[in-house]
Amino acid sequence: NAGVTQTPKFQVLKTGQSMTLQCAQDMNHEYMSWYRQDPGMGLRLIHYSVGAGITDQGEVPNGYNVSRSTTEDFPLRLLSAAPSQTSVYFCASKRQGGDGYTFGSGTRLTVV
Amino acid sequence: QQQVKQSPQSLIVQKGGISIINCAYENTAFDYFPWYQQFPGKGPALLIAIRPDVSEKKEGRFTISFNKSAKQFSLHIMDSQPGDSATYFCAARGENFNKFYFGSGTKLNVKP
């Protein structure tokens, strides 16, 4: 049982480049979310999804795009990377009616 | 504005001592309050959680105390061990059972 799998683990981007952070879960969880973690800021919600085809914005959605075509996958896209997006990104999932989220191991992104 | 305020930012405790981390919130609609434990290079993992109709929950050496009228809750780690050294996040669940608001985190160092 792999849980929540995030790829890549590390990434360096140049300003203006685009990329997609991958997230996949094998627990058949309906709910999935993307958080970013910055020192002294805790975890902040970027986007979330309650099921395939349904997404919504969190606290800090600007500069990020998501889609949910399947229950298993919830990729996060950076269209034009900026240094302010340097952070550690976590994907998380939970079942409908469940309480706490299960987190992936994170992607450390540096934008130079 | 941070929905959940957490203190202290860092904490040093001697082995065998009691670690106490505090959180406060304003939104009375929050209905679930988990604590997450995060080791370096890993994603947060659910440690213990409480609902607002309960004043205390204990699991092993970990206890949550909840004060609904004061809108505060705290994590107590009894007999703290070096293996407890990690970053701890409190959180509160908001609307639609989806949005979790996290505190800024407390880095705990238990000295042997």
mmCIF file of N, CA and C in Angstrom, chain B residues 6-95:
data_model
loop_
_atom_site.group_PDB
_atom_site.id
_atom_site.type_symbol
_atom_site.label_atom_id
_atom_site.label_comp_id
_atom_site.label_asym_id
_atom_site.label_seq_id
_atom_site.Cartn_x
_atom_site.Cartn_y
_atom_site.Cartn_z
ATOM 1 N N GLN B 6 -0.436 29.256 16.814
ATOM 2 C CA GLN B 6 0.269 28.218 17.555
ATOM 3 C C GLN B 6 1.497 28.802 18.248
ATOM 4 N N SER B 7 1.738 28.321 19.458
ATOM 5 C CA SER B 7 2.930 28.747 20.205
ATOM 6 C C SER B 7 3.380 27.612 21.120
ATOM 7 N N PRO B 8 4.670 27.563 21.459
ATOM 8 C CA PRO B 8 5.740 28.425 20.983
ATOM 9 C C PRO B 8 6.233 27.977 19.604
ATOM 10 N N GLN B 9 7.095 28.752 19.022
ATOM 11 C CA GLN B 9 7.672 28.410 17.730
ATOM 12 C C GLN B 9 8.678 27.272 17.875
ATOM 13 N N SER B 10 9.400 27.268 18.995
ATOM 14 C CA SER B 10 10.346 26.196 19.268
ATOM 15 C C SER B 10 10.338 25.879 20.754
ATOM 16 N N LEU B 11 10.729 24.657 21.068
ATOM 17 C CA LEU B 11 10.635 24.182 22.439
ATOM 18 C C LEU B 11 11.759 23.183 22.701
ATOM 19 N N ILE B 12 12.466 23.391 23.794
ATOM 20 C CA ILE B 12 13.509 22.452 24.202
ATOM 21 C C ILE B 12 13.107 21.867 25.540
ATOM 22 N N VAL B 13 13.070 20.539 25.601
ATOM 23 C CA VAL B 13 12.640 19.833 26.805
ATOM 24 C C VAL B 13 13.659 18.732 27.111
ATOM 25 N N GLN B 14 13.887 18.517 28.374
ATOM 26 C CA GLN B 14 14.768 17.421 28.775
ATOM 27 C C GLN B 14 14.014 16.104 28.706
ATOM 28 N N LYS B 15 14.756 15.054 28.424
ATOM 29 C CA LYS B 15 14.157 13.718 28.402
ATOM 30 C C LYS B 15 13.415 13.449 29.703
ATOM 31 N N GLY B 16 12.191 12.949 29.574
ATOM 32 C CA GLY B 16 11.365 12.670 30.731
ATOM 33 C C GLY B 16 10.456 13.818 31.139
ATOM 34 N N GLY B 17 10.674 14.973 30.568
ATOM 35 C CA GLY B 17 9.871 16.141 30.899
ATOM 36 C C GLY B 17 8.549 16.177 30.134
ATOM 37 N N ILE B 18 7.783 17.216 30.392
ATOM 38 C CA ILE B 18 6.482 17.395 29.728
ATOM 39 C C ILE B 18 6.616 18.497 28.671
ATOM 40 N N SER B 19 6.203 18.194 27.464
ATOM 41 C CA SER B 19 6.181 19.187 26.386
ATOM 42 C C SER B 19 4.751 19.676 26.225
ATOM 43 N N ILE B 20 4.591 20.997 26.145
ATOM 44 C CA ILE B 20 3.247 21.574 25.994
ATOM 45 C C ILE B 20 3.255 22.556 24.838
ATOM 46 N N ILE B 21 2.349 22.340 23.911
ATOM 47 C CA ILE B 21 2.203 23.215 22.743
ATOM 48 C C ILE B 21 0.757 23.713 22.713
ATOM 49 N N ASN B 22 0.611 25.004 22.491
ATOM 50 C CA ASN B 22 -0.709 25.621 22.572
ATOM 51 C C ASN B 22 -1.194 26.155 21.231
ATOM 52 N N CYS B 23 -2.506 26.088 21.040
ATOM 53 C CA CYS B 23 -3.114 26.644 19.835
ATOM 54 C C CYS B 23 -4.403 27.366 20.196
ATOM 55 N N ALA B 24 -4.711 28.399 19.418
ATOM 56 C CA ALA B 24 -5.937 29.161 19.633
ATOM 57 C C ALA B 24 -6.602 29.420 18.291
ATOM 58 N N TYR B 25 -7.919 29.522 18.306
ATOM 59 C CA TYR B 25 -8.656 29.745 17.067
ATOM 60 C C TYR B 25 -9.799 30.710 17.352
ATOM 61 N N GLU B 26 -10.379 31.250 16.270
ATOM 62 C CA GLU B 26 -11.490 32.188 16.419
ATOM 63 C C GLU B 26 -12.813 31.649 15.864
ATOM 64 N N ASN B 27 -12.703 30.835 14.822
ATOM 65 C CA ASN B 27 -13.901 30.403 14.117
ATOM 66 C C ASN B 27 -14.618 29.291 14.883
ATOM 67 N N THR B 28 -15.793 29.590 15.418
ATOM 68 C CA THR B 28 -16.517 28.597 16.205
ATOM 69 C C THR B 28 -17.144 27.504 15.339
ATOM 70 N N ALA B 29 -17.045 27.648 14.032
ATOM 71 C CA ALA B 29 -17.567 26.610 13.135
ATOM 72 C C ALA B 29 -16.594 25.450 12.967
ATOM 73 N N PHE B 30 -15.366 25.613 13.408
ATOM 74 C CA PHE B 30 -14.407 24.505 13.324
ATOM 75 C C PHE B 30 -14.939 23.317 14.126
ATOM 76 N N ASP B 31 -14.835 22.118 13.538
ATOM 77 C CA ASP B 31 -15.475 20.978 14.200
ATOM 78 C C ASP B 31 -14.539 19.809 14.467
ATOM 79 N N TYR B 32 -13.271 19.957 14.185
ATOM 80 C CA TYR B 32 -12.340 18.834 14.361
ATOM 81 C C TYR B 32 -10.956 19.420 14.465
ATOM 82 N N PHE B 33 -10.187 18.947 15.464
ATOM 83 C CA PHE B 33 -8.901 19.580 15.772
ATOM 84 C C PHE B 33 -7.821 18.501 15.868
ATOM 85 N N PRO B 34 -7.091 18.291 14.779
ATOM 86 C CA PRO B 34 -6.017 17.284 14.797
ATOM 87 C C PRO B 34 -4.655 17.897 15.105
ATOM 88 N N TRP B 35 -3.773 17.055 15.552
ATOM 89 C CA TRP B 35 -2.364 17.406 15.693
ATOM 90 C C TRP B 35 -1.571 16.498 14.759
ATOM 91 N N TYR B 36 -0.620 17.118 14.061
ATOM 92 C CA TYR B 36 0.244 16.372 13.156
ATOM 93 C C TYR B 36 1.685 16.450 13.634
ATOM 94 N N GLN B 37 2.414 15.358 13.397
ATOM 95 C CA GLN B 37 3.826 15.269 13.751
ATOM 96 C C GLN B 37 4.609 15.132 12.454
ATOM 97 N N GLN B 38 5.668 15.919 12.310
ATOM 98 C CA GLN B 38 6.454 15.878 11.081
ATOM 99 C C GLN B 38 7.935 15.742 11.403
ATOM 100 N N PHE B 39 8.546 14.678 10.867
ATOM 101 C CA PHE B 39 9.988 14.494 10.977
ATOM 102 C C PHE B 39 10.658 15.093 9.744
ATOM 103 N N PRO B 40 11.929 15.495 9.876
ATOM 104 C CA PRO B 40 12.614 16.140 8.741
ATOM 105 C C PRO B 40 12.560 15.288 7.484
ATOM 106 N N GLY B 41 12.222 15.927 6.372
ATOM 107 C CA GLY B 41 12.178 15.242 5.089
ATOM 108 C C GLY B 41 10.950 14.390 4.867
ATOM 109 N N LYS B 42 10.018 14.434 5.811
ATOM 110 C CA LYS B 42 8.802 13.621 5.697
ATOM 111 C C LYS B 42 7.574 14.507 5.679
ATOM 112 N N GLY B 43 6.452 13.923 5.246
ATOM 113 C CA GLY B 43 5.198 14.643 5.328
ATOM 114 C C GLY B 43 4.617 14.567 6.726
ATOM 115 N N PRO B 44 3.729 15.495 7.074
ATOM 116 C CA PRO B 44 3.063 15.426 8.384
ATOM 117 C C PRO B 44 2.253 14.141 8.511
ATOM 118 N N ALA B 45 2.221 13.624 9.713
ATOM 119 C CA ALA B 45 1.452 12.410 9.997
ATOM 120 C C ALA B 45 0.497 12.690 11.147
ATOM 121 N N LEU B 46 -0.744 12.243 11.006
ATOM 122 C CA LEU B 46 -1.744 12.464 12.044
ATOM 123 C C LEU B 46 -1.314 11.786 13.334
ATOM 124 N N LEU B 47 -1.308 12.559 14.426
ATOM 125 C CA LEU B 47 -0.847 12.057 15.720
ATOM 126 C C LEU B 47 -2.032 11.759 16.637
ATOM 127 N N ILE B 48 -2.894 12.724 16.815
ATOM 128 C CA ILE B 48 -4.038 12.606 17.707
ATOM 129 C C ILE B 48 -5.005 13.727 17.340
ATOM 130 N N ALA B 49 -6.294 13.521 17.615
ATOM 131 C CA ALA B 49 -7.272 14.535 17.245
ATOM 132 C C ALA B 49 -8.410 14.546 18.256
ATOM 133 N N ILE B 50 -9.147 15.670 18.284
ATOM 134 C CA ILE B 50 -10.243 15.809 19.232
ATOM 135 C C ILE B 50 -11.387 16.563 18.573
ATOM 136 N N ARG B 51 -12.579 16.309 19.055
ATOM 137 C CA ARG B 51 -13.748 17.072 18.616
ATOM 138 C C ARG B 51 -14.171 18.007 19.739
ATOM 139 N N PRO B 52 -14.880 19.088 19.414
ATOM 140 C CA PRO B 52 -15.145 20.127 20.414
ATOM 141 C C PRO B 52 -16.118 19.726 21.518
ATOM 142 N N ASP B 53 -16.748 18.564 21.422
ATOM 143 C CA ASP B 53 -17.660 18.152 22.483
ATOM 144 C C ASP B 53 -16.936 17.360 23.583
ATOM 145 N N VAL B 54 -15.616 17.251 23.460
ATOM 146 C CA VAL B 54 -14.801 16.512 24.423
ATOM 147 C C VAL B 54 -13.730 17.451 24.970
ATOM 148 N N SER B 55 -13.457 17.393 26.271
ATOM 149 C CA SER B 55 -12.494 18.322 26.856
ATOM 150 C C SER B 55 -11.070 17.765 26.892
ATOM 151 N N GLU B 56 -10.955 16.449 26.771
ATOM 152 C CA GLU B 56 -9.619 15.857 26.822
ATOM 153 C C GLU B 56 -9.620 14.520 26.091
ATOM 154 N N LYS B 57 -8.496 14.258 25.425
ATOM 155 C CA LYS B 57 -8.314 12.958 24.779
ATOM 156 C C LYS B 57 -6.879 12.516 24.985
ATOM 157 N N LYS B 58 -6.719 11.273 25.400
ATOM 158 C CA LYS B 58 -5.393 10.761 25.705
ATOM 159 C C LYS B 58 -5.110 9.524 24.877
ATOM 160 N N GLU B 59 -3.919 9.495 24.293
ATOM 161 C CA GLU B 59 -3.467 8.313 23.569
ATOM 162 C C GLU B 59 -2.000 8.089 23.934
ATOM 163 N N GLY B 60 -1.787 7.135 24.829
ATOM 164 C CA GLY B 60 -0.427 6.872 25.286
ATOM 165 C C GLY B 60 0.137 8.062 26.035
ATOM 166 N N ARG B 61 1.287 8.557 25.582
ATOM 167 C CA ARG B 61 1.908 9.706 26.241
ATOM 168 C C ARG B 61 1.380 11.047 25.723
ATOM 169 N N PHE B 62 0.504 11.011 24.741
ATOM 170 C CA PHE B 62 0.012 12.234 24.098
ATOM 171 C C PHE B 62 -1.419 12.536 24.561
ATOM 172 N N THR B 63 -1.626 13.787 24.980
ATOM 173 C CA THR B 63 -2.949 14.215 25.448
ATOM 174 C C THR B 63 -3.299 15.551 24.806
ATOM 175 N N ILE B 64 -4.536 15.654 24.328
ATOM 176 C CA ILE B 64 -5.059 16.948 23.884
ATOM 177 C C ILE B 64 -6.000 17.452 24.966
ATOM 178 N N SER B 65 -5.802 18.711 25.364
ATOM 179 C CA SER B 65 -6.755 19.386 26.238
ATOM 180 C C SER B 65 -7.481 20.432 25.414
ATOM 181 N N PHE B 66 -8.796 20.464 25.523
ATOM 182 C CA PHE B 66 -9.602 21.355 24.689
ATOM 183 C C PHE B 66 -10.478 22.224 25.565
ATOM 184 N N ASN B 67 -10.403 23.533 25.356
ATOM 185 C CA ASN B 67 -11.226 24.496 26.103
ATOM 186 C C ASN B 67 -12.097 25.241 25.105
ATOM 187 N N LYS B 68 -13.338 24.789 24.972
ATOM 188 C CA LYS B 68 -14.229 25.339 23.949
ATOM 189 C C LYS B 68 -14.549 26.812 24.216
ATOM 190 N N SER B 69 -14.780 27.170 25.458
ATOM 191 C CA SER B 69 -15.175 28.550 25.764
ATOM 192 C C SER B 69 -14.025 29.520 25.482
ATOM 193 N N ALA B 70 -12.806 29.080 25.735
ATOM 194 C CA ALA B 70 -11.642 29.929 25.474
ATOM 195 C C ALA B 70 -11.141 29.809 24.046
ATOM 196 N N LYS B 71 -11.672 28.859 23.293
ATOM 197 C CA LYS B 71 -11.243 28.590 21.923
ATOM 198 C C LYS B 71 -9.742 28.314 21.874
ATOM 199 N N GLN B 72 -9.347 27.409 22.751
ATOM 200 C CA GLN B 72 -7.938 27.024 22.823
ATOM 201 C C GLN B 72 -7.829 25.515 22.979
ATOM 202 N N PHE B 73 -6.754 24.967 22.464
ATOM 203 C CA PHE B 73 -6.461 23.567 22.677
ATOM 204 C C PHE B 73 -4.944 23.375 22.719
ATOM 205 N N SER B 74 -4.546 22.343 23.400
ATOM 206 C CA SER B 74 -3.113 22.152 23.591
ATOM 207 C C SER B 74 -2.746 20.674 23.515
ATOM 208 N N LEU B 75 -1.503 20.447 23.155
ATOM 209 C CA LEU B 75 -0.944 19.094 23.108
ATOM 210 C C LEU B 75 0.066 18.952 24.250
ATOM 211 N N HIS B 76 -0.120 17.903 25.035
ATOM 212 C CA HIS B 76 0.812 17.594 26.109
ATOM 213 C C HIS B 76 1.510 16.276 25.776
ATOM 214 N N ILE B 77 2.821 16.286 25.816
ATOM 215 C CA ILE B 77 3.592 15.054 25.617
ATOM 216 C C ILE B 77 4.249 14.728 26.947
ATOM 217 N N MET B 78 3.778 13.674 27.570
ATOM 218 C CA MET B 78 4.320 13.264 28.856
ATOM 219 C C MET B 78 5.570 12.410 28.636
ATOM 220 N N ASP B 79 6.475 12.440 29.625
ATOM 221 C CA ASP B 79 7.688 11.622 29.550
ATOM 222 C C ASP B 79 8.339 11.766 28.165
ATOM 223 N N SER B 80 8.590 12.978 27.763
ATOM 224 C CA SER B 80 9.121 13.254 26.418
ATOM 225 C C SER B 80 10.421 12.487 26.175
ATOM 226 N N GLN B 81 10.545 11.969 24.947
ATOM 227 C CA GLN B 81 11.701 11.174 24.555
ATOM 228 C C GLN B 81 12.421 11.826 23.362
ATOM 229 N N PRO B 82 13.717 11.572 23.213
ATOM 230 C CA PRO B 82 14.437 12.130 22.056
ATOM 231 C C PRO B 82 13.763 11.786 20.728
ATOM 232 N N GLY B 83 13.134 10.634 20.642
ATOM 233 C CA GLY B 83 12.421 10.243 19.432
ATOM 234 C C GLY B 83 11.193 11.075 19.149
ATOM 235 N N ASP B 84 10.765 11.886 20.130
ATOM 236 C CA ASP B 84 9.631 12.793 19.927
ATOM 237 C C ASP B 84 10.074 14.082 19.243
ATOM 238 N N SER B 85 11.383 14.279 19.102
ATOM 239 C CA SER B 85 11.901 15.497 18.468
ATOM 240 C C SER B 85 11.392 15.569 17.036
ATOM 241 N N ALA B 86 10.624 16.600 16.759
ATOM 242 C CA ALA B 86 9.946 16.747 15.468
ATOM 243 C C ALA B 86 9.268 18.111 15.462
ATOM 244 N N THR B 87 8.644 18.423 14.354
ATOM 245 C CA THR B 87 7.808 19.624 14.284
ATOM 246 C C THR B 87 6.352 19.199 14.434
ATOM 247 N N TYR B 88 5.624 19.904 15.271
ATOM 248 C CA TYR B 88 4.227 19.585 15.554
ATOM 249 C C TYR B 88 3.336 20.716 15.038
ATOM 250 N N PHE B 89 2.280 20.322 14.349
ATOM 251 C CA PHE B 89 1.315 21.280 13.825
ATOM 252 C C PHE B 89 -0.056 20.993 14.420
ATOM 253 N N CYS B 90 -0.704 22.032 14.913
ATOM 254 C CA CYS B 90 -2.120 21.889 15.225
ATOM 255 C C CYS B 90 -2.905 22.316 13.996
ATOM 256 N N ALA B 91 -4.143 21.906 13.933
ATOM 257 C CA ALA B 91 -4.987 22.254 12.789
ATOM 258 C C ALA B 91 -6.436 22.283 13.231
ATOM 259 N N ALA B 92 -7.249 22.901 12.409
ATOM 260 C CA ALA B 92 -8.687 22.943 12.652
ATOM 261 C C ALA B 92 -9.398 22.755 11.323
ATOM 262 N N ARG B 93 -10.467 21.989 11.364
ATOM 263 C CA ARG B 93 -11.208 21.729 10.128
ATOM 264 C C ARG B 93 -12.342 22.719 9.990
ATOM 265 N N GLY B 94 -12.428 23.290 8.779
ATOM 266 C CA GLY B 94 -13.446 24.283 8.523
ATOM 267 C C GLY B 94 -14.607 23.730 7.723
ATOM 268 N N GLU B 95 -15.102 24.559 6.832
ATOM 269 C CA GLU B 95 -16.336 24.216 6.125
ATOM 270 C C GLU B 95 -16.166 23.038 5.190
#
